[in-house]
Amino acid sequence: MILPIYTYGDEILKKQCYDVDLNNKDEINILVNNMFETLKSADGVGLAAPQIGKSLNLFIIDISSEYDFFSFKEVFINPKILDKSQEKESNIEGCLSVPDIKEKIDRHSWIKLEYYDSNFVKQIKEFKGLQSVVIQHEFDHLYGVLFISR
Ligand code: ZN
């Protein structure tokens, strides 16, 4: 099911999110499937739960590419940043909740994250490049931060 995406000005985008209750697996699976469908139809690379009206610590990323090497699809449940690089890189970013605006934003070059994946298995991984940029953008949404305020 394609869900409506909340846009700039809506209060839910400014709220801090709550941890997902990992016991509600069926509910989370449905939500995650709907989010992937919504993300695809909106032609984006990442979507955080507040963008579809849920104050939950959950975001998804789907960087599809015709080159498998670059493709990346992952669910991040209750993510925490464990470590990050000192050095930063700037990239042009956009957001499905802030249509028509693109801005150059500084982000850490790499980050180390702890999270639960789509199988509710705890992961600790490092991400760099485009993956790191998109993760930091989506992570901000969980704290009510939009890229235009950075
Ligand atoms: Zn966004």
PDB file of C-alpha atoms and ligand atoms in Angstrom:
ATOM      1  CA  MET A   1       0.000   0.000   0.000  1.00  0.00           C
ATOM      2  CA  ILE A   2       1.345   3.407  -0.954  1.00  0.00           C
ATOM      3  CA  LEU A   3       1.218   5.775   2.023  1.00  0.00           C
ATOM      4  CA  PRO A   4       0.871   9.566   1.952  1.00  0.00           C
ATOM      5  CA  ILE A   5       4.155  11.391   2.558  1.00  0.00           C
ATOM      6  CA  TYR A   6       4.046  14.223   5.096  1.00  0.00           C
ATOM      7  CA  THR A   7       5.744  17.400   3.953  1.00  0.00           C
ATOM      8  CA  TYR A   8       7.497  20.433   5.384  1.00  0.00           C
ATOM      9  CA  GLY A   9       5.338  22.310   7.907  1.00  0.00           C
ATOM     10  CA  ASP A  10       3.745  19.208   9.356  1.00  0.00           C
ATOM     11  CA  GLU A  11       4.358  18.854  13.105  1.00  0.00           C
ATOM     12  CA  ILE A  12       5.161  15.136  12.947  1.00  0.00           C
ATOM     13  CA  LEU A  13       8.375  15.930  11.052  1.00  0.00           C
ATOM     14  CA  LYS A  14       9.644  17.956  14.030  1.00  0.00           C
ATOM     15  CA  LYS A  15       9.031  15.339  16.717  1.00  0.00           C
ATOM     16  CA  GLN A  16      11.528  12.998  18.303  1.00  0.00           C
ATOM     17  CA  CYS A  17      10.676   9.362  17.606  1.00  0.00           C
ATOM     18  CA  TYR A  18      10.180   6.418  19.952  1.00  0.00           C
ATOM     19  CA  ASP A  19      11.882   3.039  19.781  1.00  0.00           C
ATOM     20  CA  VAL A  20      10.054   0.348  17.855  1.00  0.00           C
ATOM     21  CA  ASP A  21       8.661  -2.478  20.021  1.00  0.00           C
ATOM     22  CA  LEU A  22      10.433  -5.490  18.523  1.00  0.00           C
ATOM     23  CA  ASN A  23       7.626  -7.801  19.700  1.00  0.00           C
ATOM     24  CA  ASN A  24       5.240  -6.366  17.105  1.00  0.00           C
ATOM     25  CA  LYS A  25       6.948  -8.170  14.232  1.00  0.00           C
ATOM     26  CA  ASP A  26       3.856  -8.616  12.015  1.00  0.00           C
ATOM     27  CA  GLU A  27       2.925  -4.967  12.369  1.00  0.00           C
ATOM     28  CA  ILE A  28       6.486  -3.830  11.611  1.00  0.00           C
ATOM     29  CA  ASN A  29       6.716  -6.101   8.549  1.00  0.00           C
ATOM     30  CA  ILE A  30       3.544  -4.606   7.087  1.00  0.00           C
ATOM     31  CA  LEU A  31       4.752  -1.077   7.793  1.00  0.00           C
ATOM     32  CA  VAL A  32       8.172  -1.764   6.241  1.00  0.00           C
ATOM     33  CA  ASN A  33       6.624  -3.300   3.103  1.00  0.00           C
ATOM     34  CA  ASN A  34       4.340  -0.290   2.706  1.00  0.00           C
ATOM     35  CA  MET A  35       7.286   2.057   3.178  1.00  0.00           C
ATOM     36  CA  PHE A  36       9.315   0.320   0.441  1.00  0.00           C
ATOM     37  CA  GLU A  37       6.322   0.538  -1.892  1.00  0.00           C
ATOM     38  CA  THR A  38       5.867   4.231  -1.036  1.00  0.00           C
ATOM     39  CA  LEU A  39       9.582   4.966  -1.510  1.00  0.00           C
ATOM     40  CA  LYS A  40       9.636   3.282  -4.894  1.00  0.00           C
ATOM     41  CA  SER A  41       6.550   5.099  -6.155  1.00  0.00           C
ATOM     42  CA  ALA A  42       8.040   8.423  -4.997  1.00  0.00           C
ATOM     43  CA  ASP A  43      11.340   7.584  -6.717  1.00  0.00           C
ATOM     44  CA  GLY A  44      13.413   8.265  -3.589  1.00  0.00           C
ATOM     45  CA  VAL A  45      16.396   6.525  -1.972  1.00  0.00           C
ATOM     46  CA  GLY A  46      15.374   6.705   1.694  1.00  0.00           C
ATOM     47  CA  LEU A  47      12.273   7.075   3.828  1.00  0.00           C
ATOM     48  CA  ALA A  48      11.915   7.539   7.587  1.00  0.00           C
ATOM     49  CA  ALA A  49       8.827   6.583   9.604  1.00  0.00           C
ATOM     50  CA  PRO A  50       7.878  10.181  10.544  1.00  0.00           C
ATOM     51  CA  GLN A  51       7.587  10.975   6.842  1.00  0.00           C
ATOM     52  CA  ILE A  52       4.615   8.627   6.664  1.00  0.00           C
ATOM     53  CA  GLY A  53       3.180   9.835   9.965  1.00  0.00           C
ATOM     54  CA  LYS A  54       4.719   7.407  12.485  1.00  0.00           C
ATOM     55  CA  SER A  55       6.961   8.655  15.310  1.00  0.00           C
ATOM     56  CA  LEU A  56       9.078   5.506  15.270  1.00  0.00           C
ATOM     57  CA  ASN A  57      12.834   4.948  15.198  1.00  0.00           C
ATOM     58  CA  LEU A  58      12.752   3.251  11.833  1.00  0.00           C
ATOM     59  CA  PHE A  59      13.943   4.090   8.350  1.00  0.00           C
ATOM     60  CA  ILE A  60      14.536   2.262   5.105  1.00  0.00           C
ATOM     61  CA  ILE A  61      16.990   2.759   2.286  1.00  0.00           C
ATOM     62  CA  ASP A  62      16.710   1.523  -1.273  1.00  0.00           C
ATOM     63  CA  ILE A  63      19.465   2.670  -3.575  1.00  0.00           C
ATOM     64  CA  SER A  64      18.663   0.672  -6.648  1.00  0.00           C
ATOM     65  CA  SER A  65      21.033   0.706  -9.524  1.00  0.00           C
ATOM     66  CA  GLU A  66      21.374  -1.089 -12.805  1.00  0.00           C
ATOM     67  CA  TYR A  67      24.811  -2.000 -11.477  1.00  0.00           C
ATOM     68  CA  ASP A  68      24.341  -4.534  -8.679  1.00  0.00           C
ATOM     69  CA  PHE A  69      27.577  -3.414  -7.069  1.00  0.00           C
ATOM     70  CA  PHE A  70      26.004  -0.068  -6.139  1.00  0.00           C
ATOM     71  CA  SER A  71      22.592  -1.363  -5.115  1.00  0.00           C
ATOM     72  CA  PHE A  72      21.772  -1.208  -1.445  1.00  0.00           C
ATOM     73  CA  LYS A  73      18.515  -2.054   0.282  1.00  0.00           C
ATOM     74  CA  GLU A  74      18.238  -2.170   4.056  1.00  0.00           C
ATOM     75  CA  VAL A  75      15.859  -1.675   6.988  1.00  0.00           C
ATOM     76  CA  PHE A  76      17.153   0.166  10.065  1.00  0.00           C
ATOM     77  CA  ILE A  77      15.150  -0.422  13.240  1.00  0.00           C
ATOM     78  CA  ASN A  78      16.081   1.448  16.450  1.00  0.00           C
ATOM     79  CA  PRO A  79      19.405   2.653  14.993  1.00  0.00           C
ATOM     80  CA  LYS A  80      22.138   4.177  17.126  1.00  0.00           C
ATOM     81  CA  ILE A  81      25.279   5.885  15.880  1.00  0.00           C
ATOM     82  CA  LEU A  82      28.263   4.260  17.648  1.00  0.00           C
ATOM     83  CA  ASP A  83      31.031   6.198  15.925  1.00  0.00           C
ATOM     84  CA  LYS A  84      31.627   8.618  13.075  1.00  0.00           C
ATOM     85  CA  SER A  85      34.483  10.110  11.140  1.00  0.00           C
ATOM     86  CA  GLN A  86      35.954  13.509  11.973  1.00  0.00           C
ATOM     87  CA  GLU A  87      36.242  14.344   8.310  1.00  0.00           C
ATOM     88  CA  LYS A  88      33.192  15.431   6.394  1.00  0.00           C
ATOM     89  CA  GLU A  89      32.060  15.462   2.795  1.00  0.00           C
ATOM     90  CA  SER A  90      29.469  17.643   1.198  1.00  0.00           C
ATOM     91  CA  ASN A  91      26.849  16.351  -1.171  1.00  0.00           C
ATOM     92  CA  ILE A  92      23.709  17.673  -2.800  1.00  0.00           C
ATOM     93  CA  GLU A  93      20.674  16.337  -0.943  1.00  0.00           C
ATOM     94  CA  GLY A  94      16.958  16.357  -1.475  1.00  0.00           C
ATOM     95  CA  CYS A  95      14.058  15.069   0.597  1.00  0.00           C
ATOM     96  CA  LEU A  96      10.652  13.643  -0.270  1.00  0.00           C
ATOM     97  CA  SER A  97       9.204  15.807   2.534  1.00  0.00           C
ATOM     98  CA  VAL A  98      10.751  18.994   1.139  1.00  0.00           C
ATOM     99  CA  PRO A  99       9.916  18.823  -2.553  1.00  0.00           C
ATOM    100  CA  ASP A 100      11.784  20.889  -5.109  1.00  0.00           C
ATOM    101  CA  ILE A 101      14.632  21.940  -2.793  1.00  0.00           C
ATOM    102  CA  LYS A 102      18.191  20.668  -3.169  1.00  0.00           C
ATOM    103  CA  GLU A 103      20.972  21.793  -0.856  1.00  0.00           C
ATOM    104  CA  LYS A 104      24.651  21.055  -0.352  1.00  0.00           C
ATOM    105  CA  ILE A 105      25.030  19.467   3.109  1.00  0.00           C
ATOM    106  CA  ASP A 106      28.126  18.431   5.100  1.00  0.00           C
ATOM    107  CA  ARG A 107      28.014  14.877   6.452  1.00  0.00           C
ATOM    108  CA  HIS A 108      30.490  12.591   8.181  1.00  0.00           C
ATOM    109  CA  SER A 109      32.431  10.551   5.628  1.00  0.00           C
ATOM    110  CA  TRP A 110      31.659   7.321   7.453  1.00  0.00           C
ATOM    111  CA  ILE A 111      29.519   6.224  10.378  1.00  0.00           C
ATOM    112  CA  LYS A 112      29.284   3.123  12.504  1.00  0.00           C
ATOM    113  CA  LEU A 113      25.759   2.072  13.351  1.00  0.00           C
ATOM    114  CA  GLU A 114      23.996  -0.419  15.577  1.00  0.00           C
ATOM    115  CA  TYR A 115      20.496  -1.377  14.442  1.00  0.00           C
ATOM    116  CA  TYR A 116      18.047  -4.221  13.922  1.00  0.00           C
ATOM    117  CA  ASP A 117      17.563  -5.376  10.325  1.00  0.00           C
ATOM    118  CA  SER A 118      14.457  -6.632   8.515  1.00  0.00           C
ATOM    119  CA  ASN A 119      14.835 -10.018  10.269  1.00  0.00           C
ATOM    120  CA  PHE A 120      15.061  -8.283  13.663  1.00  0.00           C
ATOM    121  CA  VAL A 121      18.699  -9.341  13.938  1.00  0.00           C
ATOM    122  CA  LYS A 122      21.060  -6.899  15.627  1.00  0.00           C
ATOM    123  CA  GLN A 123      23.747  -5.550  13.299  1.00  0.00           C
ATOM    124  CA  ILE A 124      26.832  -3.429  13.879  1.00  0.00           C
ATOM    125  CA  LYS A 125      28.201  -2.048  10.613  1.00  0.00           C
ATOM    126  CA  GLU A 126      30.176   0.783   9.111  1.00  0.00           C
ATOM    127  CA  PHE A 127      28.884   2.698   6.121  1.00  0.00           C
ATOM    128  CA  LYS A 128      30.606   5.117   3.778  1.00  0.00           C
ATOM    129  CA  GLY A 129      29.945   6.995   0.570  1.00  0.00           C
ATOM    130  CA  LEU A 130      26.365   7.444  -0.606  1.00  0.00           C
ATOM    131  CA  GLN A 131      25.090   4.908   1.938  1.00  0.00           C
ATOM    132  CA  SER A 132      26.557   6.959   4.782  1.00  0.00           C
ATOM    133  CA  VAL A 133      25.024  10.182   3.428  1.00  0.00           C
ATOM    134  CA  VAL A 134      21.539   8.712   3.048  1.00  0.00           C
ATOM    135  CA  ILE A 135      21.697   7.034   6.482  1.00  0.00           C
ATOM    136  CA  GLN A 136      22.657  10.316   8.186  1.00  0.00           C
ATOM    137  CA  HIS A 137      19.844  12.133   6.362  1.00  0.00           C
ATOM    138  CA  GLU A 138      17.249   9.534   7.402  1.00  0.00           C
ATOM    139  CA  PHE A 139      18.657   9.306  10.944  1.00  0.00           C
ATOM    140  CA  ASP A 140      18.095  13.067  11.327  1.00  0.00           C
ATOM    141  CA  HIS A 141      14.390  12.563  10.586  1.00  0.00           C
ATOM    142  CA  LEU A 142      14.107  10.429  13.751  1.00  0.00           C
ATOM    143  CA  TYR A 143      15.158  13.491  15.767  1.00  0.00           C
ATOM    144  CA  GLY A 144      12.891  15.915  13.935  1.00  0.00           C
ATOM    145  CA  VAL A 145      15.753  17.431  11.938  1.00  0.00           C
ATOM    146  CA  LEU A 146      15.278  18.302   8.283  1.00  0.00           C
ATOM    147  CA  PHE A 147      18.283  18.763   5.990  1.00  0.00           C
ATOM    148  CA  ILE A 148      17.318  22.367   5.270  1.00  0.00           C
ATOM    149  CA  SER A 149      18.026  23.235   8.934  1.00  0.00           C
ATOM    150  CA  ARG A 150      21.616  21.911   8.711  1.00  0.00           C
TER     151      ARG A 150
HETATM  152 ZN    ZN B   1      14.329  13.390   4.102  1.00  0.00          ZN
END
